[in-house]
XYZ file of C-alpha atoms in Angstrom:
262
model
C 174.013 66.736 186.372
C 172.896 68.710 183.262
C 169.689 67.235 182.082
C 170.242 65.413 178.865
C 168.124 66.661 177.357
C 168.736 70.343 177.705
C 171.919 69.864 176.685
C 170.331 68.347 173.467
C 168.116 71.417 172.253
C 169.830 73.874 173.177
C 172.934 71.883 170.671
C 170.206 71.265 167.914
C 169.066 75.009 168.455
C 172.782 76.520 168.319
C 172.473 74.266 164.881
C 169.642 74.589 162.868
C 169.081 78.126 164.396
C 171.446 79.624 162.298
C 171.249 77.153 159.044
C 167.268 78.902 159.557
C 168.832 82.112 159.369
C 170.991 81.381 156.615
C 168.321 79.703 153.698
C 165.905 82.836 154.662
C 170.015 84.842 153.543
C 170.152 82.634 150.395
C 165.866 82.407 148.922
C 166.465 86.580 149.396
C 169.600 86.343 147.509
C 167.424 84.201 144.501
C 164.683 86.365 144.352
C 164.481 89.254 141.829
C 164.313 92.892 142.169
C 160.340 93.403 141.549
C 159.498 90.353 144.640
C 160.271 92.592 147.199
C 157.110 91.150 149.564
C 158.917 87.649 149.573
C 162.632 89.530 150.145
C 160.695 90.983 153.000
C 158.724 87.983 154.212
C 162.901 86.402 154.044
C 164.590 89.640 156.164
C 162.363 88.758 158.908
C 163.002 85.975 159.160
C 166.755 86.373 159.204
C 165.281 88.351 162.347
C 163.662 86.496 164.052
C 166.365 83.078 164.019
C 169.265 86.515 165.084
C 166.815 86.579 168.246
C 166.938 83.371 169.141
C 170.453 83.435 168.791
C 170.536 85.741 171.478
C 168.041 84.453 173.865
C 169.713 80.764 173.460
C 172.802 82.683 174.499
C 170.989 83.360 178.143
C 170.958 79.389 178.522
C 173.332 76.911 180.005
C 173.297 73.690 180.014
C 172.063 73.544 184.149
C 169.065 76.202 182.726
C 165.985 73.840 183.759
C 164.037 71.729 182.008
C 160.827 73.431 181.908
C 162.659 76.592 180.457
C 164.590 75.283 177.867
C 160.756 72.993 176.842
C 159.252 77.087 176.758
C 162.914 78.152 174.869
C 162.082 74.608 172.174
C 158.231 75.522 172.039
C 159.002 78.903 170.926
C 161.753 77.771 168.252
C 159.201 75.522 166.955
C 157.034 78.382 166.153
C 159.529 79.265 164.285
C 161.029 76.387 162.481
C 157.302 75.718 161.666
C 156.359 79.065 160.361
C 160.064 79.249 157.930
C 158.670 75.956 156.570
C 155.713 77.342 155.287
C 157.074 80.166 154.551
C 159.184 77.865 152.158
C 155.977 76.462 150.328
C 154.792 79.270 149.955
C 157.689 80.414 147.460
C 157.354 76.562 146.478
C 154.419 76.933 145.466
C 154.710 79.971 143.771
C 157.464 78.209 141.596
C 156.118 75.417 141.016
C 153.155 77.551 139.623
C 155.399 79.101 137.613
C 154.246 82.796 139.282
C 157.343 83.080 140.132
C 160.656 83.474 138.408
C 163.732 83.346 140.971
C 166.599 81.687 140.805
C 166.013 79.783 143.604
C 165.893 76.056 142.000
C 162.779 74.478 143.043
C 164.332 71.659 144.713
C 166.494 73.289 146.761
C 163.310 75.569 148.050
C 162.076 72.111 148.666
C 165.012 71.030 150.452
C 165.712 73.410 153.303
C 161.723 72.896 153.338
C 162.619 69.331 154.183
C 165.085 70.678 156.809
C 162.479 72.859 158.807
C 160.056 69.999 159.134
C 162.806 67.900 159.953
C 164.119 70.947 162.993
C 160.536 71.275 164.503
C 160.125 67.080 165.023
C 163.348 67.641 166.590
C 162.334 70.266 169.204
C 158.636 68.024 169.221
C 160.605 64.701 169.954
C 162.529 66.790 172.632
C 159.841 68.199 174.205
C 158.425 64.211 174.735
C 161.610 63.390 176.426
C 162.682 61.767 173.832
C 166.621 61.521 172.907
C 167.953 58.024 172.606
C 167.204 57.028 168.954
C 165.117 53.951 168.196
C 166.536 51.417 165.397
C 164.052 52.753 162.881
C 164.595 55.706 163.875
C 167.800 55.174 162.889
C 167.164 54.136 159.142
C 164.636 57.236 159.054
C 167.294 59.924 160.032
C 170.198 58.250 157.911
C 167.441 58.332 155.152
C 166.648 61.981 155.163
C 170.287 62.901 155.657
C 171.499 60.866 152.993
C 169.078 62.375 150.394
C 170.126 66.063 152.101
C 173.595 64.961 150.797
C 172.416 63.736 147.538
C 170.744 67.201 146.956
C 173.966 69.257 148.381
C 176.122 67.509 145.130
C 173.497 68.322 142.760
C 173.897 72.178 143.301
C 177.236 72.095 144.313
C 178.001 70.744 140.091
C 174.796 73.669 138.956
C 176.321 76.139 140.765
C 179.774 75.653 139.543
C 180.921 77.535 136.114
C 180.487 74.929 134.031
C 184.311 75.106 132.448
C 185.438 74.114 135.924
C 184.657 70.237 134.050
C 186.804 68.172 136.999
C 185.002 69.740 139.486
C 181.647 69.315 137.941
C 182.320 65.885 136.838
C 183.261 64.758 140.885
C 179.892 66.658 142.403
C 178.098 64.377 139.631
C 179.691 61.255 140.630
C 179.234 61.921 144.890
C 175.243 62.834 143.463
C 175.393 59.292 142.052
C 176.719 57.414 144.808
C 174.609 59.116 147.272
C 171.207 58.165 145.299
C 172.244 55.552 145.323
C 172.957 55.322 149.009
C 169.177 56.959 149.592
C 168.240 54.065 147.688
C 169.796 50.980 149.370
C 168.630 53.043 152.622
C 164.977 52.948 151.693
C 165.215 49.160 150.926
C 165.999 48.693 154.390
C 164.090 50.750 155.468
C 161.162 48.954 153.490
C 162.474 45.502 155.118
C 161.622 46.700 159.349
C 161.953 45.272 161.423
C 163.783 42.045 160.366
C 166.814 44.645 159.306
C 166.856 46.232 162.826
C 170.003 44.151 163.411
C 172.463 45.147 165.520
C 175.035 44.315 162.392
C 172.405 45.269 159.551
C 172.633 48.538 161.617
C 176.551 49.252 162.242
C 177.412 47.528 158.182
C 174.870 50.745 157.158
C 176.301 53.100 159.477
C 179.606 52.142 158.860
C 179.618 52.166 154.843
C 177.372 55.852 154.748
C 180.036 57.047 156.741
C 182.938 56.533 155.126
C 180.918 58.362 151.789
C 179.551 61.457 154.545
C 183.668 61.543 154.909
C 184.665 62.135 151.349
C 181.720 63.855 150.189
C 182.486 66.687 153.408
C 186.373 67.004 152.106
C 185.001 67.495 148.822
C 183.146 70.824 150.587
C 185.506 71.183 152.561
C 188.134 71.788 149.766
C 185.842 73.710 146.881
C 185.120 76.172 150.084
C 188.404 76.954 150.470
C 188.633 77.202 146.681
C 185.560 79.651 146.644
C 186.697 81.476 149.700
C 190.765 81.864 147.835
C 188.839 82.513 144.385
C 190.633 80.112 142.612
C 187.865 78.585 141.102
C 184.808 79.284 139.294
C 181.219 78.834 140.726
C 178.019 80.876 141.198
C 178.628 79.197 145.087
C 178.961 81.776 147.673
C 181.111 81.587 150.313
C 178.861 81.402 153.119
C 176.752 78.505 151.290
C 179.982 76.284 150.400
C 180.311 76.513 154.444
C 176.357 75.516 154.819
C 176.745 72.429 153.417
C 180.546 72.119 155.102
C 178.594 72.073 158.146
C 175.647 69.873 158.093
C 178.325 67.212 156.563
C 180.457 67.437 160.257
C 176.518 67.559 161.084
C 175.653 64.222 159.538
C 178.790 62.156 160.574
C 178.124 63.387 164.282
C 174.557 62.094 164.654
C 176.258 58.778 162.702
C 178.923 58.314 165.675
C 175.496 59.156 168.133
C 173.996 56.202 166.457
C 176.507 54.118 167.035
C 177.563 54.615 170.373
C 173.206 54.171 171.005
C 174.312 50.437 169.123
C 176.944 49.303 170.823
C 175.241 50.536 173.676
C 171.616 48.350 173.350
């Protein structure tokens, strides 16, 4: 029978390595022509995560745990390196040492995701698989903030003349900001807030909102791919944010299952 740590490790690497590769691409597209060194570094990270994806293809769910743990350590180093690069770019941006088309919040956003990826690999190599109640709340705070950021980016990257879609994006931004604050409140009430009824309601409420945002992103992706709306949104970015919403829904399902088993 496949080791659950192996199964989860390969799944995390498959999903997040692609995300990291795309982050490097999006950063490179946002730099100006003069920022050749930063573009070159981004391209190196694209190549690095492509190599990781190639190595990943050699593993199966029946691979030896020790081999997967060694691979986790290797990928952890890559995730930590791209996190450091993103924070460097954020620092240069906030000090106005460079000016590019990459929003500071976007750079911070993608660095948070790199840190999350690195921490997941560390947890898995420590044998942590099943979520604890406090992890459920903390992970939802993380992902709800990611979803709120996505809504803001979509709203800013749509052409201002796309008034209806811009307004929808703003409504999602407001909705998810409120969910973030609600999750932070629940987090501060721990451990007393870690009851089955409260966590179940919390997850269900988030699930409904994430599913709605996921559907909005899916529609936007289709419109962008068909060139039916005006925006500065790269088709791959539209698909990227859609996949992250799908991922959050999968994680909510895992948390709901763990609560039922508890």
